[in-house]
Amino acid sequence: MSNISNLDIMITVFSIIYLYFATQNKAICFLFGLIASAIWAYHDFVNLNLKFDGFLQLFYVAMSIWGLYSWKYGGKGKKELPISRMTAIDHVVSILGGIVVGAGIAWLTMNILETALPYLDAVTTALAIITTIMLVLRKLENWLYWIVIDLVYIYIFIRQGAPLLAGVMGLYGFLAIYGYIEWRRLINNTEA
């Protein structure tokens, strides 16, 4: 087991603050998400050899900028974007798309990049990208997808000797459950 680094601690603190504000449906979450993701990307590329997760973290930086704007001005008439639900077709496209794209990326890049757990890393990354878009679009079900993704990331980070990041993923899983309950309460209040 490796030592916990200062980067692990910074990632953990900013990530928890980000996720807490996201569960509370507060747009400020994206500022903390941007900081956490920038540090995490550096850590992935330089220390953990998780290329796909590193690229995912860079994607999160961009999504944080879009998310902040979208939540504030993405609704009708440039007003706040409301929480909404996904359709069954949205779920099928999201799941199949994530699996197919992730497996394809892993297969194509296995001989180009040296990366740990190429298929698991790539498929989880593809699904996390899709789920992040769900979050930015304020889809209630994003939290259910995060629960599954976080469980897989616990395994990945334990395998790569990053126990604190695995712990962050465990906490993310619990906060995703809380986020789903909280957002479902909010959407039920607006639908009533």
PDB file of C-alpha atoms in Angstrom:
ATOM      1  CA  MET A   1       0.000   0.000   0.000  1.00  0.00           C
ATOM      2  CA  SER A   2       1.418   3.394  -0.949  1.00  0.00           C
ATOM      3  CA  ASN A   3       1.620   6.501   1.182  1.00  0.00           C
ATOM      4  CA  ILE A   4      -1.171   9.044   1.006  1.00  0.00           C
ATOM      5  CA  SER A   5       0.134  12.128  -0.766  1.00  0.00           C
ATOM      6  CA  ASN A   6      -0.687  15.800  -0.368  1.00  0.00           C
ATOM      7  CA  LEU A   7      -2.336  15.564  -3.793  1.00  0.00           C
ATOM      8  CA  ASP A   8      -4.634  12.807  -2.494  1.00  0.00           C
ATOM      9  CA  ILE A   9      -5.627  15.026   0.426  1.00  0.00           C
ATOM     10  CA  MET A  10      -6.286  18.101  -1.751  1.00  0.00           C
ATOM     11  CA  ILE A  11      -8.297  16.030  -4.226  1.00  0.00           C
ATOM     12  CA  THR A  12     -10.307  14.557  -1.372  1.00  0.00           C
ATOM     13  CA  VAL A  13     -11.143  17.897   0.247  1.00  0.00           C
ATOM     14  CA  PHE A  14     -12.137  19.690  -2.969  1.00  0.00           C
ATOM     15  CA  SER A  15     -14.032  16.637  -4.241  1.00  0.00           C
ATOM     16  CA  ILE A  16     -16.103  16.307  -1.094  1.00  0.00           C
ATOM     17  CA  ILE A  17     -16.961  20.015  -1.126  1.00  0.00           C
ATOM     18  CA  TYR A  18     -17.904  19.723  -4.817  1.00  0.00           C
ATOM     19  CA  LEU A  19     -20.149  16.738  -4.300  1.00  0.00           C
ATOM     20  CA  TYR A  20     -21.822  18.165  -1.213  1.00  0.00           C
ATOM     21  CA  PHE A  21     -22.847  21.302  -3.112  1.00  0.00           C
ATOM     22  CA  ALA A  22     -23.963  19.170  -6.080  1.00  0.00           C
ATOM     23  CA  THR A  23     -26.259  17.112  -3.836  1.00  0.00           C
ATOM     24  CA  GLN A  24     -27.687  20.399  -2.587  1.00  0.00           C
ATOM     25  CA  ASN A  25     -28.367  21.483  -6.191  1.00  0.00           C
ATOM     26  CA  LYS A  26     -25.987  24.476  -5.858  1.00  0.00           C
ATOM     27  CA  ALA A  27     -24.123  25.674  -8.958  1.00  0.00           C
ATOM     28  CA  ILE A  28     -21.069  26.664  -6.873  1.00  0.00           C
ATOM     29  CA  CYS A  29     -20.263  22.937  -6.856  1.00  0.00           C
ATOM     30  CA  PHE A  30     -18.643  23.336 -10.261  1.00  0.00           C
ATOM     31  CA  LEU A  31     -15.934  25.706  -8.971  1.00  0.00           C
ATOM     32  CA  PHE A  32     -14.774  23.090  -6.460  1.00  0.00           C
ATOM     33  CA  GLY A  33     -15.151  20.365  -9.082  1.00  0.00           C
ATOM     34  CA  LEU A  34     -12.872  22.272 -11.436  1.00  0.00           C
ATOM     35  CA  ILE A  35     -10.131  22.589  -8.807  1.00  0.00           C
ATOM     36  CA  ALA A  36     -10.383  18.934  -7.722  1.00  0.00           C
ATOM     37  CA  SER A  37     -10.358  17.665 -11.303  1.00  0.00           C
ATOM     38  CA  ALA A  38      -7.327  19.711 -12.331  1.00  0.00           C
ATOM     39  CA  ILE A  39      -5.295  18.336  -9.421  1.00  0.00           C
ATOM     40  CA  TRP A  40      -6.628  14.808 -10.000  1.00  0.00           C
ATOM     41  CA  ALA A  41      -5.664  14.874 -13.702  1.00  0.00           C
ATOM     42  CA  TYR A  42      -2.102  15.786 -12.801  1.00  0.00           C
ATOM     43  CA  HIS A  43      -1.989  12.975 -10.221  1.00  0.00           C
ATOM     44  CA  ASP A  44      -3.390  10.425 -12.703  1.00  0.00           C
ATOM     45  CA  PHE A  45      -0.873  11.268 -15.433  1.00  0.00           C
ATOM     46  CA  VAL A  46       2.216  11.768 -13.280  1.00  0.00           C
ATOM     47  CA  ASN A  47       1.798   9.319 -10.397  1.00  0.00           C
ATOM     48  CA  LEU A  48      -0.936   6.721 -10.987  1.00  0.00           C
ATOM     49  CA  ASN A  49      -0.512   5.855 -14.695  1.00  0.00           C
ATOM     50  CA  LEU A  50      -4.269   6.043 -15.273  1.00  0.00           C
ATOM     51  CA  LYS A  51      -4.372   7.747 -18.661  1.00  0.00           C
ATOM     52  CA  PHE A  52      -8.103   7.418 -19.302  1.00  0.00           C
ATOM     53  CA  ASP A  53      -9.016   8.679 -15.857  1.00  0.00           C
ATOM     54  CA  GLY A  54      -6.548  11.535 -16.381  1.00  0.00           C
ATOM     55  CA  PHE A  55      -8.307  12.503 -19.602  1.00  0.00           C
ATOM     56  CA  LEU A  56     -11.617  12.139 -17.789  1.00  0.00           C
ATOM     57  CA  GLN A  57     -10.463  14.606 -15.142  1.00  0.00           C
ATOM     58  CA  LEU A  58      -9.511  17.115 -17.866  1.00  0.00           C
ATOM     59  CA  PHE A  59     -12.977  16.619 -19.337  1.00  0.00           C
ATOM     60  CA  TYR A  60     -14.416  17.372 -15.881  1.00  0.00           C
ATOM     61  CA  VAL A  61     -12.540  20.675 -15.851  1.00  0.00           C
ATOM     62  CA  ALA A  62     -14.304  21.690 -19.078  1.00  0.00           C
ATOM     63  CA  MET A  63     -17.629  20.302 -17.851  1.00  0.00           C
ATOM     64  CA  SER A  64     -17.322  22.358 -14.669  1.00  0.00           C
ATOM     65  CA  ILE A  65     -17.251  25.526 -16.751  1.00  0.00           C
ATOM     66  CA  TRP A  66     -20.222  24.381 -18.855  1.00  0.00           C
ATOM     67  CA  GLY A  67     -22.085  23.148 -15.774  1.00  0.00           C
ATOM     68  CA  LEU A  68     -21.784  26.453 -13.954  1.00  0.00           C
ATOM     69  CA  TYR A  69     -23.203  28.271 -16.976  1.00  0.00           C
ATOM     70  CA  SER A  70     -25.845  25.633 -17.735  1.00  0.00           C
ATOM     71  CA  TRP A  71     -27.255  25.481 -14.214  1.00  0.00           C
ATOM     72  CA  LYS A  72     -27.479  29.278 -14.011  1.00  0.00           C
ATOM     73  CA  TYR A  73     -28.685  30.101 -17.547  1.00  0.00           C
ATOM     74  CA  GLY A  74     -29.550  26.822 -19.338  1.00  0.00           C
ATOM     75  CA  GLY A  75     -33.297  26.902 -18.797  1.00  0.00           C
ATOM     76  CA  LYS A  76     -35.946  28.558 -20.925  1.00  0.00           C
ATOM     77  CA  GLY A  77     -35.370  32.272 -21.329  1.00  0.00           C
ATOM     78  CA  LYS A  78     -31.788  31.987 -19.984  1.00  0.00           C
ATOM     79  CA  LYS A  79     -33.191  31.132 -16.552  1.00  0.00           C
ATOM     80  CA  GLU A  80     -32.029  28.422 -14.151  1.00  0.00           C
ATOM     81  CA  LEU A  81     -32.129  24.907 -15.608  1.00  0.00           C
ATOM     82  CA  PRO A  82     -34.613  22.735 -13.658  1.00  0.00           C
ATOM     83  CA  ILE A  83     -34.061  19.119 -12.577  1.00  0.00           C
ATOM     84  CA  SER A  84     -35.717  16.682 -15.015  1.00  0.00           C
ATOM     85  CA  ARG A  85     -36.047  12.932 -15.592  1.00  0.00           C
ATOM     86  CA  MET A  86     -34.539  10.701 -18.282  1.00  0.00           C
ATOM     87  CA  THR A  87     -36.551   8.546 -20.682  1.00  0.00           C
ATOM     88  CA  ALA A  88     -36.083   4.781 -21.113  1.00  0.00           C
ATOM     89  CA  ILE A  89     -34.417   5.431 -24.478  1.00  0.00           C
ATOM     90  CA  ASP A  90     -31.990   7.853 -22.789  1.00  0.00           C
ATOM     91  CA  HIS A  91     -30.948   5.032 -20.437  1.00  0.00           C
ATOM     92  CA  VAL A  92     -30.442   2.458 -23.211  1.00  0.00           C
ATOM     93  CA  VAL A  93     -28.389   4.851 -25.338  1.00  0.00           C
ATOM     94  CA  SER A  94     -26.315   5.948 -22.335  1.00  0.00           C
ATOM     95  CA  ILE A  95     -25.455   2.454 -21.112  1.00  0.00           C
ATOM     96  CA  LEU A  96     -24.823   0.833 -24.494  1.00  0.00           C
ATOM     97  CA  GLY A  97     -22.965   3.883 -25.768  1.00  0.00           C
ATOM     98  CA  GLY A  98     -20.687   3.939 -22.749  1.00  0.00           C
ATOM     99  CA  ILE A  99     -19.864   0.244 -22.971  1.00  0.00           C
ATOM    100  CA  VAL A 100     -19.292   0.184 -26.739  1.00  0.00           C
ATOM    101  CA  VAL A 101     -17.291   3.419 -26.894  1.00  0.00           C
ATOM    102  CA  GLY A 102     -15.231   2.500 -23.831  1.00  0.00           C
ATOM    103  CA  ALA A 103     -14.414  -0.987 -25.095  1.00  0.00           C
ATOM    104  CA  GLY A 104     -13.531   0.405 -28.518  1.00  0.00           C
ATOM    105  CA  ILE A 105     -11.219   3.032 -27.063  1.00  0.00           C
ATOM    106  CA  ALA A 106      -9.506   0.451 -24.855  1.00  0.00           C
ATOM    107  CA  TRP A 107      -8.990  -1.942 -27.753  1.00  0.00           C
ATOM    108  CA  LEU A 108      -7.591   0.777 -30.017  1.00  0.00           C
ATOM    109  CA  THR A 109      -5.227   2.261 -27.467  1.00  0.00           C
ATOM    110  CA  MET A 110      -3.921  -0.781 -25.591  1.00  0.00           C
ATOM    111  CA  ASN A 111      -0.834  -0.880 -27.791  1.00  0.00           C
ATOM    112  CA  ILE A 112      -0.369   2.897 -27.935  1.00  0.00           C
ATOM    113  CA  LEU A 113      -0.607   3.989 -24.296  1.00  0.00           C
ATOM    114  CA  GLU A 114       0.762   2.209 -21.286  1.00  0.00           C
ATOM    115  CA  THR A 115      -2.237   2.196 -18.968  1.00  0.00           C
ATOM    116  CA  ALA A 116      -3.382   0.060 -16.082  1.00  0.00           C
ATOM    117  CA  LEU A 117      -6.647  -1.886 -16.441  1.00  0.00           C
ATOM    118  CA  PRO A 118      -7.324  -0.640 -20.001  1.00  0.00           C
ATOM    119  CA  TYR A 119     -10.853  -2.005 -20.545  1.00  0.00           C
ATOM    120  CA  LEU A 120     -12.149  -1.247 -17.073  1.00  0.00           C
ATOM    121  CA  ASP A 121     -10.519   2.200 -17.085  1.00  0.00           C
ATOM    122  CA  ALA A 122     -11.861   3.060 -20.563  1.00  0.00           C
ATOM    123  CA  VAL A 123     -15.438   1.777 -20.092  1.00  0.00           C
ATOM    124  CA  THR A 124     -15.737   3.428 -16.683  1.00  0.00           C
ATOM    125  CA  THR A 125     -14.383   6.645 -18.187  1.00  0.00           C
ATOM    126  CA  ALA A 126     -16.873   6.542 -21.075  1.00  0.00           C
ATOM    127  CA  LEU A 127     -19.784   5.966 -18.694  1.00  0.00           C
ATOM    128  CA  ALA A 128     -18.545   8.719 -16.380  1.00  0.00           C
ATOM    129  CA  ILE A 129     -18.436  11.156 -19.314  1.00  0.00           C
ATOM    130  CA  ILE A 130     -22.033  10.341 -20.197  1.00  0.00           C
ATOM    131  CA  THR A 131     -23.087  10.604 -16.561  1.00  0.00           C
ATOM    132  CA  THR A 132     -21.345  13.954 -16.161  1.00  0.00           C
ATOM    133  CA  ILE A 133     -23.374  15.271 -19.086  1.00  0.00           C
ATOM    134  CA  MET A 134     -26.487  13.996 -17.278  1.00  0.00           C
ATOM    135  CA  LEU A 135     -25.421  15.977 -14.188  1.00  0.00           C
ATOM    136  CA  VAL A 136     -24.775  19.150 -16.188  1.00  0.00           C
ATOM    137  CA  LEU A 137     -28.222  18.737 -17.787  1.00  0.00           C
ATOM    138  CA  ARG A 138     -29.657  18.227 -14.272  1.00  0.00           C
ATOM    139  CA  LYS A 139     -31.026  14.743 -14.917  1.00  0.00           C
ATOM    140  CA  LEU A 140     -32.225  13.123 -11.694  1.00  0.00           C
ATOM    141  CA  GLU A 141     -30.950   9.666 -12.632  1.00  0.00           C
ATOM    142  CA  ASN A 142     -27.318  10.787 -12.918  1.00  0.00           C
ATOM    143  CA  TRP A 143     -26.982   9.888  -9.244  1.00  0.00           C
ATOM    144  CA  LEU A 144     -27.941   6.238  -9.869  1.00  0.00           C
ATOM    145  CA  TYR A 145     -25.257   5.925 -12.537  1.00  0.00           C
ATOM    146  CA  TRP A 146     -22.676   7.481 -10.213  1.00  0.00           C
ATOM    147  CA  ILE A 147     -23.376   4.869  -7.548  1.00  0.00           C
ATOM    148  CA  VAL A 148     -22.341   2.062  -9.931  1.00  0.00           C
ATOM    149  CA  ILE A 149     -19.399   3.984 -11.406  1.00  0.00           C
ATOM    150  CA  ASP A 150     -18.078   4.844  -7.937  1.00  0.00           C
ATOM    151  CA  LEU A 151     -18.124   1.178  -6.920  1.00  0.00           C
ATOM    152  CA  VAL A 152     -15.974   0.287  -9.935  1.00  0.00           C
ATOM    153  CA  TYR A 153     -13.574   3.149  -9.208  1.00  0.00           C
ATOM    154  CA  ILE A 154     -13.105   1.880  -5.644  1.00  0.00           C
ATOM    155  CA  TYR A 155     -11.665  -1.308  -7.128  1.00  0.00           C
ATOM    156  CA  ILE A 156      -9.532   0.575  -9.679  1.00  0.00           C
ATOM    157  CA  PHE A 157      -7.913   2.880  -7.118  1.00  0.00           C
ATOM    158  CA  ILE A 158      -7.285   0.061  -4.635  1.00  0.00           C
ATOM    159  CA  ARG A 159      -5.553  -1.877  -7.437  1.00  0.00           C
ATOM    160  CA  GLN A 160      -3.405   1.161  -8.246  1.00  0.00           C
ATOM    161  CA  GLY A 161      -2.325   1.768  -4.641  1.00  0.00           C
ATOM    162  CA  ALA A 162      -4.375   4.924  -4.041  1.00  0.00           C
ATOM    163  CA  PRO A 163      -6.405   4.008  -0.944  1.00  0.00           C
ATOM    164  CA  LEU A 164      -7.519   7.536  -0.133  1.00  0.00           C
ATOM    165  CA  LEU A 165      -8.895   8.007  -3.648  1.00  0.00           C
ATOM    166  CA  ALA A 166     -10.693   4.668  -3.268  1.00  0.00           C
ATOM    167  CA  GLY A 167     -12.138   6.045  -0.042  1.00  0.00           C
ATOM    168  CA  VAL A 168     -13.224   9.195  -1.864  1.00  0.00           C
ATOM    169  CA  MET A 169     -15.050   6.980  -4.357  1.00  0.00           C
ATOM    170  CA  GLY A 170     -16.774   5.194  -1.475  1.00  0.00           C
ATOM    171  CA  LEU A 171     -17.837   8.520  -0.014  1.00  0.00           C
ATOM    172  CA  TYR A 172     -18.955   9.614  -3.493  1.00  0.00           C
ATOM    173  CA  GLY A 173     -21.146   6.514  -3.631  1.00  0.00           C
ATOM    174  CA  PHE A 174     -22.844   7.397  -0.345  1.00  0.00           C
ATOM    175  CA  LEU A 175     -23.231  11.024  -1.418  1.00  0.00           C
ATOM    176  CA  ALA A 176     -24.679   9.850  -4.745  1.00  0.00           C
ATOM    177  CA  ILE A 177     -27.357   7.967  -2.807  1.00  0.00           C
ATOM    178  CA  TYR A 178     -28.009  11.124  -0.792  1.00  0.00           C
ATOM    179  CA  GLY A 179     -28.007  13.240  -3.980  1.00  0.00           C
ATOM    180  CA  TYR A 180     -30.583  10.995  -5.600  1.00  0.00           C
ATOM    181  CA  ILE A 181     -32.859  11.170  -2.558  1.00  0.00           C
ATOM    182  CA  GLU A 182     -32.430  14.951  -2.314  1.00  0.00           C
ATOM    183  CA  TRP A 183     -32.989  15.653  -6.026  1.00  0.00           C
ATOM    184  CA  ARG A 184     -35.970  13.290  -6.114  1.00  0.00           C
ATOM    185  CA  ARG A 185     -37.471  15.247  -3.231  1.00  0.00           C
ATOM    186  CA  LEU A 186     -36.844  18.528  -5.079  1.00  0.00           C
ATOM    187  CA  ILE A 187     -38.302  17.287  -8.367  1.00  0.00           C
ATOM    188  CA  ASN A 188     -41.332  15.788  -6.601  1.00  0.00           C
ATOM    189  CA  ASN A 189     -41.948  19.149  -4.897  1.00  0.00           C
ATOM    190  CA  THR A 190     -41.886  20.981  -8.245  1.00  0.00           C
ATOM    191  CA  GLU A 191     -44.052  18.362  -9.983  1.00  0.00           C
ATOM    192  CA  ALA A 192     -46.683  18.446  -7.199  1.00  0.00           C
TER     193      ALA A 192
END
